[in-house]
XYZ file of C-alpha atoms in Angstrom:
249
model
C -59.461 9.629 -38.280
C -61.047 9.979 -41.736
C -61.775 13.635 -40.987
C -58.121 14.204 -40.051
C -56.910 12.467 -43.238
C -59.359 14.489 -45.323
C -58.165 17.732 -43.677
C -54.528 16.748 -44.306
C -55.225 16.077 -47.996
C -57.107 19.386 -48.287
C -54.214 21.334 -46.733
C -51.714 19.511 -48.971
C -53.720 20.476 -52.062
C -53.832 24.128 -50.910
C -50.066 24.175 -50.338
C -49.422 22.537 -53.724
C -51.705 25.038 -55.443
C -49.962 27.987 -53.812
C -46.568 26.558 -54.765
C -47.639 26.131 -58.387
C -49.114 29.618 -58.378
C -45.802 31.100 -57.171
C -43.886 29.189 -59.857
C -46.321 30.395 -62.519
C -46.013 33.993 -61.334
C -42.227 33.816 -61.298
C -42.155 32.222 -64.736
C -44.099 35.161 -66.176
C -41.374 37.560 -65.069
C -38.987 38.549 -67.806
C -35.744 38.291 -65.844
C -35.804 34.686 -64.672
C -32.648 32.849 -63.521
C -32.581 30.954 -66.822
C -32.882 34.191 -68.816
C -30.087 35.769 -66.783
C -27.830 32.750 -67.330
C -28.537 32.817 -71.059
C -27.760 36.538 -71.230
C -24.402 36.248 -69.498
C -23.445 33.333 -71.721
C -24.204 35.573 -74.703
C -21.910 38.247 -73.265
C -19.056 35.751 -73.481
C -19.982 34.463 -76.944
C -18.269 36.442 -79.716
C -20.858 35.186 -82.208
C -23.559 37.073 -80.288
C -21.721 40.416 -80.074
C -22.909 43.586 -81.787
C -19.786 44.498 -83.771
C -21.331 47.578 -85.388
C -21.938 49.125 -81.989
C -18.494 48.027 -80.810
C -16.773 49.813 -83.718
C -18.803 52.957 -83.029
C -17.706 52.885 -79.387
C -14.065 52.493 -80.400
C -14.175 55.903 -82.074
C -14.535 57.560 -78.674
C -12.007 55.418 -76.815
C -9.543 58.310 -76.369
C -12.090 60.900 -75.260
C -11.410 62.233 -71.777
C -14.117 62.531 -69.174
C -14.418 64.171 -65.754
C -16.613 61.369 -64.483
C -15.443 59.144 -61.594
C -15.081 55.907 -63.593
C -13.373 55.725 -66.965
C -15.562 54.293 -69.700
C -14.179 51.093 -71.189
C -15.001 49.778 -74.642
C -16.237 46.202 -74.345
C -17.991 44.123 -77.012
C -21.476 43.252 -75.746
C -24.271 40.959 -76.819
C -26.744 42.352 -79.334
C -29.606 44.042 -77.494
C -32.177 42.403 -79.783
C -31.360 38.983 -78.341
C -33.572 40.070 -75.437
C -36.333 41.177 -77.803
C -36.614 43.587 -80.713
C -38.226 46.238 -78.487
C -36.334 45.479 -75.300
C -34.454 48.785 -75.527
C -35.875 52.139 -76.600
C -33.264 54.479 -75.182
C -32.320 56.257 -71.978
C -31.033 59.640 -70.944
C -29.975 62.137 -68.319
C -31.303 65.528 -67.359
C -29.921 68.383 -65.262
C -30.833 71.868 -64.137
C -30.191 74.459 -61.431
C -32.756 75.619 -58.864
C -32.658 78.123 -56.006
C -33.637 77.909 -52.350
C -33.233 81.104 -50.328
C -30.646 82.446 -52.796
C -28.658 79.186 -52.644
C -27.969 77.168 -55.789
C -29.223 73.589 -55.961
C -27.991 71.574 -58.942
C -29.720 68.367 -59.875
C -29.098 65.465 -62.220
C -31.434 62.611 -63.101
C -31.275 59.349 -65.026
C -34.190 57.818 -66.901
C -35.009 54.763 -69.041
C -37.515 54.994 -71.866
C -40.491 52.657 -71.941
C -39.780 49.317 -73.603
C -41.064 45.748 -73.671
C -39.225 44.955 -70.427
C -40.597 47.760 -68.243
C -43.945 48.562 -69.878
C -46.007 46.688 -67.269
C -44.326 48.611 -64.452
C -44.669 51.994 -66.173
C -48.248 51.643 -67.368
C -49.149 54.842 -69.226
C -45.854 56.592 -68.473
C -43.331 57.054 -71.295
C -40.164 56.702 -69.217
C -38.853 55.795 -65.783
C -36.789 58.342 -63.826
C -34.968 55.990 -61.465
C -32.452 58.362 -59.841
C -32.207 62.020 -58.874
C -29.407 63.777 -57.037
C -29.750 67.338 -55.736
C -26.544 69.012 -54.599
C -26.099 72.285 -52.765
C -23.281 74.122 -54.515
C -21.407 77.356 -53.885
C -20.052 77.751 -57.415
C -21.441 77.362 -60.932
C -20.008 77.202 -64.424
C -23.013 77.197 -66.720
C -20.926 78.315 -69.714
C -18.026 75.862 -69.801
C -19.604 73.048 -67.737
C -16.282 72.176 -66.111
C -17.717 71.930 -62.607
C -20.271 69.233 -63.329
C -20.724 66.266 -65.617
C -23.109 63.330 -66.034
C -23.695 60.394 -68.364
C -25.738 57.214 -68.526
C -24.711 54.105 -70.415
C -26.745 51.235 -71.882
C -23.878 48.840 -72.568
C -24.949 46.591 -69.694
C -28.440 46.179 -71.202
C -30.863 45.223 -69.650
C -29.027 46.782 -66.702
C -28.186 50.492 -66.895
C -25.630 52.630 -65.102
C -25.052 56.365 -64.897
C -22.427 58.527 -63.227
C -21.378 62.110 -62.719
C -19.667 64.762 -60.599
C -20.301 68.115 -58.964
C -17.434 70.341 -57.879
C -17.779 72.913 -55.120
C -15.058 75.311 -53.942
C -13.698 72.812 -51.412
C -15.266 69.497 -52.257
C -16.223 67.131 -55.064
C -19.356 65.008 -55.198
C -18.912 61.800 -57.212
C -22.005 59.743 -57.881
C -22.976 56.547 -59.630
C -26.428 54.958 -59.941
C -27.657 51.802 -61.606
C -30.882 49.917 -62.233
C -30.957 46.192 -62.888
C -33.243 43.980 -64.944
C -34.933 42.673 -61.779
C -36.001 46.263 -60.947
C -33.429 46.811 -58.195
C -31.633 50.155 -58.071
C -28.742 51.534 -56.054
C -26.572 54.632 -55.923
C -23.068 55.307 -54.628
C -22.244 58.888 -53.634
C -18.693 59.527 -52.415
C -18.524 55.841 -51.409
C -21.806 55.911 -49.484
C -24.269 53.267 -50.683
C -27.974 54.071 -51.095
C -30.662 51.460 -51.758
C -33.040 53.405 -53.982
C -36.091 51.361 -53.028
C -36.128 53.585 -49.954
C -36.218 56.683 -52.150
C -34.936 57.430 -55.640
C -33.984 61.010 -54.775
C -30.852 61.866 -52.789
C -30.119 65.347 -51.437
C -26.506 66.236 -50.662
C -25.415 69.231 -48.586
C -21.642 69.789 -48.383
C -20.635 71.238 -45.030
C -18.270 74.048 -44.130
C -16.016 71.481 -42.414
C -15.868 69.516 -45.728
C -18.068 66.685 -44.475
C -21.372 65.835 -46.160
C -25.011 65.474 -45.141
C -27.562 63.442 -47.068
C -31.327 63.114 -47.146
C -33.071 60.308 -49.027
C -36.546 61.170 -50.282
C -39.267 58.953 -51.734
C -40.946 60.250 -54.862
C -43.603 58.500 -56.970
C -42.626 56.847 -60.261
C -42.307 59.690 -62.739
C -41.411 60.177 -66.351
C -38.836 62.521 -67.859
C -41.487 64.866 -69.229
C -42.690 65.781 -65.715
C -39.302 65.714 -63.989
C -38.581 69.437 -63.705
C -42.057 70.190 -62.393
C -41.731 67.452 -59.766
C -38.336 68.789 -58.685
C -39.859 72.269 -58.313
C -42.549 70.808 -56.055
C -39.950 68.920 -54.011
C -37.673 71.880 -53.313
C -40.640 73.889 -52.086
C -41.403 71.415 -49.291
C -40.416 72.524 -45.809
C -38.301 69.420 -45.244
C -36.087 70.180 -48.224
C -35.919 73.922 -47.512
C -34.792 73.195 -43.954
C -32.216 70.639 -45.117
C -30.525 72.999 -47.569
C -30.779 76.060 -45.286
C -28.847 74.837 -42.255
C -26.089 77.122 -40.989
C -23.500 74.351 -41.148
C -23.973 74.057 -44.937
C -21.657 75.767 -47.386
């Protein structure tokens, strides 16, 4: 009996230790439930708003955009409430590649290294969290009326980007976002993609006006190596085959 009681106490101590360990690990994370609650309270508190940034945003309130969702001007909590170095900037990148004489346009969104993502990024300077590669049958490199993209930080520490690609008979609308808890999703023409299964989405419009998609996993990469990584990707047989099908535009 004493042996059984001793074993029970030992197991109880192990379970308690593991429970405490989990709580300690979760408490070291930046985006805890208490931090999230505090942040969203600040969003509703006019005393915490960044009025300088709000007035700057108001200057562009009448600017028209091709993007799927109209930008609204909302006052938001000062970024520094989450830490002086919690935000270092973000950006988008785009280019055009070729596969077997076909044009492949891509757009990417990235977040620069800051105090919130530095442990995840390690030695990397930025985090490219979304790439979209679209097969297109028409380009407008001069006037840029057939494509558009933007990324916005006004949901800091969550970030959202959007854009469009126009083909002769179709339009690709896309939106992607990354949250403070390191989750990321994309919506492309109302199809939802969980980016933990691959941050890179390939889209091939079809001759019958339907779409085909291919989700590809790529390692965490920074903006500075993006174009080289895309070159490597489009030279893989899987991607060549996907964009070379006869049913594609």
